[in-house]
Amino acid sequence: MEEYKLGGSFPKLSYKNLKTLKHALQEYLKREGISENDKKSEQALLLKINDEIKLMRERYRF
């Protein structure tokens, strides 16, 4: 499985952008008929987004 990191080749995202993505992905994960593979990969992405949000909170102290 290929490893993706936020920041790398992705555009820089603001804290607000990351929070919006987080909430959108949380809702998207609730959809009916989600495959197990999609669920796993989307949960992994959600964890990475949460990690990036945590880093920004620590870095910018908010």
Backbone as a ProteinNet text record, in pm:
[ID]
protein_1_A
[PRIMARY]
MEEYKLGGSFPKLSYKNLKTLKHALQEYLKREGISENDKKSEQALLLKINDEIKLMRERYRF
[TERTIARY]
84.3	0	88.9	57.4	137.1	105.5	207.5	192.6	175.5	73.9	50.6	67.7	130.5	147.5	88.7	12.9	-37.6	80.5	76.7	186	272.9	330.1	420.1	386.4	318.8	283	145.6	81	-48.2	-26.5	-123.4	-111.7	-120	-61.9	-71.1	-217	-265.5	-403.9	-407.7	-502.3	-517.4	-584.9	-578	-644.4	-793.9	-854	-996.9	-1026.6	-940.6	-958.4	-952.6	-855.8	-841.5	-962.6	-1014.2	-1133	-1253.5	-1266.1	-1375.7	-1364	-1243.5	-1220.8	-1251.2	-1209	-1232.9	-1382.7	-1460.5	-1604.1	-1673.5	-1630.3	-1688.3	-1659.4	-1537	-1499.5	-1572.6	-1590.2	-1665.3	-1807.8	-1870.8	-2006.4	-2006.5	-1908	-1898.4	-1881.1	-1811.4	-1790.5	-1920.8	-2023.5	-2152.3	-2242.8	-2197.7	-2284	-2314.8	-2427.3	-2467	-2386.4	-2358.9	-2294.1	-2144.6	-2083	-1938.7	-1865.9	-1768.9	-1692.7	-1592	-1548.5	-1450.9	-1319.4	-1277.7	-1154.2	-1165.8	-1279.2	-1300	-1301.5	-1368.6	-1377.3	-1238.2	-1155.8	-1020.5	-936.6	-938.5	-854.2	-903	-1033.8	-1087.8	-1063.2	-1067.2	-1034.1	-886.2	-801.5	-658.1	-635	-705.1	-694	-743.4	-852.1	-905.4	-804	-735.2	-630.9	-519.1	-480.2	-374.3	-418.9	-543.5	-597.2	-598.5	-643.2	-644.4	-504.3	-406.5	-266.9	-218.5	-252.5	-210.7	-277.3	-404	-474.7	-407	-372.8	-305.4	-171	-94.4	34.4	16.8	-84.9	-108.8	-147.8	-230.1	-268.1	-145.4	-56	66	159.1	174.4	266.5	221	90.7	38.9	-33.5	-35	-90.2	-234.5	-318.6	-462.1	-537.6
-117.8	0	124.3	219.7	341.2	434.8	495.1	585.4	728.9	796.3	936.2	1020.9	1133.8	1227.2	1360.7	1419.1	1552.3	1647.5	1738.6	1834.2	1801.9	1681.6	1639	1697.2	1621.5	1670.7	1737.3	1738.7	1804.6	1954.3	2034.2	2177.3	2199	2306.1	2338	2366.6	2305.4	2324.9	2402.5	2492.6	2569.3	2482.4	2528.3	2459.6	2446	2553	2551.3	2449.7	2442.6	2343.5	2201.9	2176.6	2042.9	2005.8	2100.8	2073.8	2043.9	2116.4	2092.7	1954.1	1917.3	1783.4	1675.1	1697.7	1600.9	1575.4	1682.4	1666.1	1605.5	1643.9	1587.1	1437.5	1398.8	1257.6	1176.3	1234.4	1165.3	1135.6	1230.7	1209.5	1109.7	1119.8	1030.9	885.5	864.1	728.4	663.1	742	690.4	639.5	652	616	465.8	433.9	293.9	228.7	101	24.3	46.1	105.8	129.5	-5.3	-23.6	-149	-145.5	-260.3	-269.5	-201.8	-218.6	-154.5	-2.3	48.7	193.7	244.7	171.9	212.9	220.8	120.1	118.5	233.8	255	361	499.4	517.2	646.5	672.5	568	584.2	617.7	558.7	589.8	736	783.3	923.4	1014.4	976.4	1054.8	1064.7	956.3	959.2	1056	1056.3	1147	1292.5	1317.1	1452.7	1495	1405.4	1435.8	1463.1	1386.4	1408.8	1546.4	1583.3	1713.9	1827	1809.9	1909.4	1923	1810.6	1812.6	1885	1855.6	1923	2073.9	2114	2257.2	2323.2	2255.2	2309.9	2330.3	2231.5	2241.4	2349.4	2351.9	2446.2	2591.1	2614.2	2750.8	2783.2	2687.5	2704.1	2753.8	2678.9	2705.7	2578.9
0	0	0	-86.2	-97.1	18.9	74.9	188.4	139.3	185.6	150.6	274.9	258.7	369.1	327.8	417.7	390.8	387.7	298.1	287.1	167.8	160.5	53.6	-81.7	-166.1	-298.5	-297.4	-182.5	-169.7	-150.1	-190.8	-161.5	-10.7	36.2	178.5	210.7	316.3	356.9	487.5	497.6	620.3	725.9	848.7	959.9	929.8	882.1	850.2	739.6	637.6	530.4	585.4	673.2	731.7	815.9	894	975.9	886.7	776.7	682.8	621	578.7	523.1	625.7	748.4	855.6	872	883.1	904.5	782.3	664.3	542	533.2	565	558.7	665.3	783.3	888.4	841.8	775.6	724.7	609.2	521.9	406.2	449.5	559.6	610.7	658.3	680.5	729.6	617.5	493.3	380.9	378.2	317.6	303.6	191.8	207.9	103	90.3	190.1	184.5	190.5	102.9	103.8	218.5	260.2	369.3	330.1	204.5	157.2	158.9	111.1	113.8	257.1	343.5	484.1	546.9	522.2	579.2	526.6	395.8	338.9	381	390.2	431.2	579.6	662.1	803.6	820.6	738	743.1	704.9	603.7	564.1	676.1	740.5	851.9	965.3	994.4	1097.7	1059.8	933.7	888.2	896.8	861.7	873.4	1020.1	1108.4	1252.1	1304.2	1258.1	1299	1254.6	1132.7	1081	1159.8	1195.2	1276.7	1412.7	1472.7	1603	1593.8	1489.4	1470	1454.9	1380.6	1362.4	1494	1574.1	1705.4	1792.8	1791.7	1872.4	1817.6	1687.5	1623.7	1641.7	1623.5	1627.6	1758.3	1849.3	1984.7	1985.9	1916	1926	1942.4
[MASK]
++++++++++++++++++++++++++++++++++++++++++++++++++++++++++++++

